[in-house]
Amino acid sequence: MALRTINPTSSKAWKELTAHFKEMKAVHMLDLFAKNKDRAAYFSIVFNDFLVDFSKNRVSQKTMDLLLNFANEMDLKEAIEQQFSGEIINQTEQRAVLHTALRNPKNDVRINDRPTRIPIKRGLKKIKRISKTIHNGKWEGYTGKKITDIVNVGIGGSDLGPKMIVDALAYYKKEINTHFISNVDGDHVQEILKKLNRETTVFIIVSKSFKTQETLQNTATIEQWFLQKATILDIQKHFIAVTNNITSASAIGIPEDNILSLNDWVGGRFSLWSTVGLSIACSVGYKKFEELLEGAHQMDMHFKNEPFNKNIPVVLALLSIWYNNFFKAETEAIIPYSEYLDKLVPHLQQAIMESNGKNIDRNGNTIDYQTGTIIWGATGVNAQHAFFQLLHQGTKLVPTDFIGFVKPLHGLQKHHDILMANFFAQTEALLTGKNDKDLMHKGIPSEIIPYKIHKGNKPTNTILISQLTPKNLGALIAMYEHKLFVQGVLWNIFSYDQMGVELGKQLSTTIIEDIKGEKNNPHDASTKALLSFYLKNKD
Ligand code: F6P
């Protein structure tokens, strides 16, 4: 059955939320805290190693009740069931969406009566075999040497997810070094190749379609570099492919045994849990990869089974809709207080913005309300010294997620206490602010006082996790995946296609004809002038 197609703005709850917003827009959160001593406990959810405190949001109990009514009126529960049971909810591409099945290989979800468990288990078996053989030194390169380096060659979902996880789990890394080549920028490829030894490197070419220009060009350059010293026959010891297009992978000489398949019900930006995760297993070992999957699975079960008022992804999605559609906040920031999570934001940018940046609803109509939020951020405390001024005193409302860990990995407790003191201080400052009464007694000249005032009342979610383990990381990523799904359902859009990226890709293939001098395609005046400048000056 297809997802329901209710226009959210026509729902009773939306109308009530619109009226309620007028009551809430000027309310300071400090007054809400003053009125309810239990607010922090009441607006928090504990799940496994997670404490999610959403009490520092501009919501009352009535706001939460109305948001929850909205989710119910939009039949969210039914949509969740439809996703987990393998229904064709990616209607525009006629596909099921089953990254959740990848994290639960024991349960056989069927798509049109075809089992998913068999390909999932087959993929896991291959990941296990390859990563183990590389780790125990039995995978030998063409001169008989052990493998020391792995290179993931892919872009978008075939790069960002595994790259983010490999970085995030660097503490658990085995002896193998893992690199990522994504950009078609030749300088990127060269910089990585110059660090590598052909005899001890395995390249994993990751492309669901095996048609992506950037990945194919990078692969061709890498193969050329490899063949400067090795032979065609050596390719089987140094090249692996992960794809849904086995024919094209075979065509570039990768033997079938080195090809890991990727099912069409796994979207690129949700594919790190699939065979695309091979580089993760090569970096941290198969067992840790399984723990990552298990953590995500536990979050899946939380999302599927918990009532909405205690359901982390649902609550976060509803809060985000409250700011996006009623306060008209355009962006959301995500600030992880861990350098290991440096690549979390780029990964979530793709997951969230490629999914929910849509302007046509599930009825085929143009949308007249806001959808996908703009996601940005950086690690704390670096971000505090960069853009936090705008969060504190700027004119824009930026709801922000703060992610922190109770225990550090390396045990430098003094550092961790300072890091976490900053973590707590920021959400407190954003909540309470500083008013002129606080400042007047401090001998500050009166004309300077306005510049020092912080109004506070800036919404934040605090996601406090016991430690950065593979399991908790899996749960964290799954949490955001479900959050974006809920938002897509409630905005009545299709979250699982990405047709907006196609036009630019098509135009680049015509422009390359112009650059090669094969054609003189028509372009707008600006593009034409830019191209002509490039052609004149490039040699
Ligand atoms: O940029 C669009 C996109 O299709 C992403 O959704 C995808 O993750 C990426 O390109 C790479 O695609 P492929 O894995 O097919 O090379």
PDB file of C-alpha atoms and ligand atoms in Angstrom, residues 154-159 206-212 215 262 267-269 271 350 354 498 501-502 505, ligand 1:
ATOM      1  CA  GLY A 154      32.938   6.463  -4.424  1.00  0.00           C
ATOM      2  CA  ILE A 155      30.935   9.641  -3.956  1.00  0.00           C
ATOM      3  CA  GLY A 156      27.812  10.812  -2.091  1.00  0.00           C
ATOM      4  CA  GLY A 157      26.317   7.906  -0.197  1.00  0.00           C
ATOM      5  CA  SER A 158      29.072   5.662  -1.512  1.00  0.00           C
ATOM      6  CA  ASP A 159      31.600   7.815   0.357  1.00  0.00           C
ATOM      7  CA  VAL A 206      31.734   1.705  -4.545  1.00  0.00           C
ATOM      8  CA  SER A 207      28.942   2.798  -6.826  1.00  0.00           C
ATOM      9  CA  LYS A 208      25.387   1.577  -6.627  1.00  0.00           C
ATOM     10  CA  SER A 209      24.765   2.510 -10.256  1.00  0.00           C
ATOM     11  CA  PHE A 210      28.334   2.079 -11.521  1.00  0.00           C
ATOM     12  CA  LYS A 211      27.470   4.976 -13.798  1.00  0.00           C
ATOM     13  CA  THR A 212      28.653   7.879 -11.676  1.00  0.00           C
ATOM     14  CA  THR A 215      33.756   7.420  -9.598  1.00  0.00           C
ATOM     15  CA  LEU A 262      23.986  -3.910  -3.367  1.00  0.00           C
ATOM     16  CA  GLY A 267      19.305   4.068  -0.876  1.00  0.00           C
ATOM     17  CA  GLY A 268      22.814   5.493  -1.409  1.00  0.00           C
ATOM     18  CA  ARG A 269      22.668   7.776   1.634  1.00  0.00           C
ATOM     19  CA  SER A 271      23.953   2.348   2.446  1.00  0.00           C
ATOM     20  CA  GLN A 350      23.340  14.394   2.436  1.00  0.00           C
ATOM     21  CA  GLU A 354      18.907  14.962  -0.310  1.00  0.00           C
ATOM     22  CA  GLN A 498      16.864  12.456  -5.349  1.00  0.00           C
ATOM     23  CA  VAL A 501      20.607  16.115  -8.543  1.00  0.00           C
ATOM     24  CA  GLU A 502      20.034  14.775 -12.051  1.00  0.00           C
ATOM     25  CA  LYS A 505      24.719  15.749 -13.883  1.00  0.00           C
TER      26      LYS A 505
HETATM   27  O1  F6P B   1      24.390  12.634  -5.913  1.00  0.00           O
HETATM   28  C1  F6P B   1      23.385  11.764  -6.212  1.00  0.00           C
HETATM   29  C2  F6P B   1      23.700  10.327  -5.922  1.00  0.00           C
HETATM   30  O2  F6P B   1      22.837   9.571  -6.701  1.00  0.00           O
HETATM   31  C3  F6P B   1      23.578   9.965  -4.454  1.00  0.00           C
HETATM   32  O3  F6P B   1      22.285   9.747  -4.041  1.00  0.00           O
HETATM   33  C4  F6P B   1      24.438   8.761  -4.396  1.00  0.00           C
HETATM   34  O4  F6P B   1      24.748   8.440  -3.086  1.00  0.00           O
HETATM   35  C5  F6P B   1      25.612   9.227  -5.230  1.00  0.00           C
HETATM   36  O5  F6P B   1      25.042   9.972  -6.270  1.00  0.00           O
HETATM   37  C6  F6P B   1      26.510   8.143  -5.769  1.00  0.00           C
HETATM   38  O6  F6P B   1      25.830   7.258  -6.591  1.00  0.00           O
HETATM   39  P1  F6P B   1      26.453   5.837  -6.969  1.00  0.00           P
HETATM   40  O7  F6P B   1      26.607   5.052  -5.710  1.00  0.00           O
HETATM   41  O8  F6P B   1      25.465   5.218  -7.908  1.00  0.00           O
HETATM   42  O9  F6P B   1      27.777   6.067  -7.614  1.00  0.00           O
END
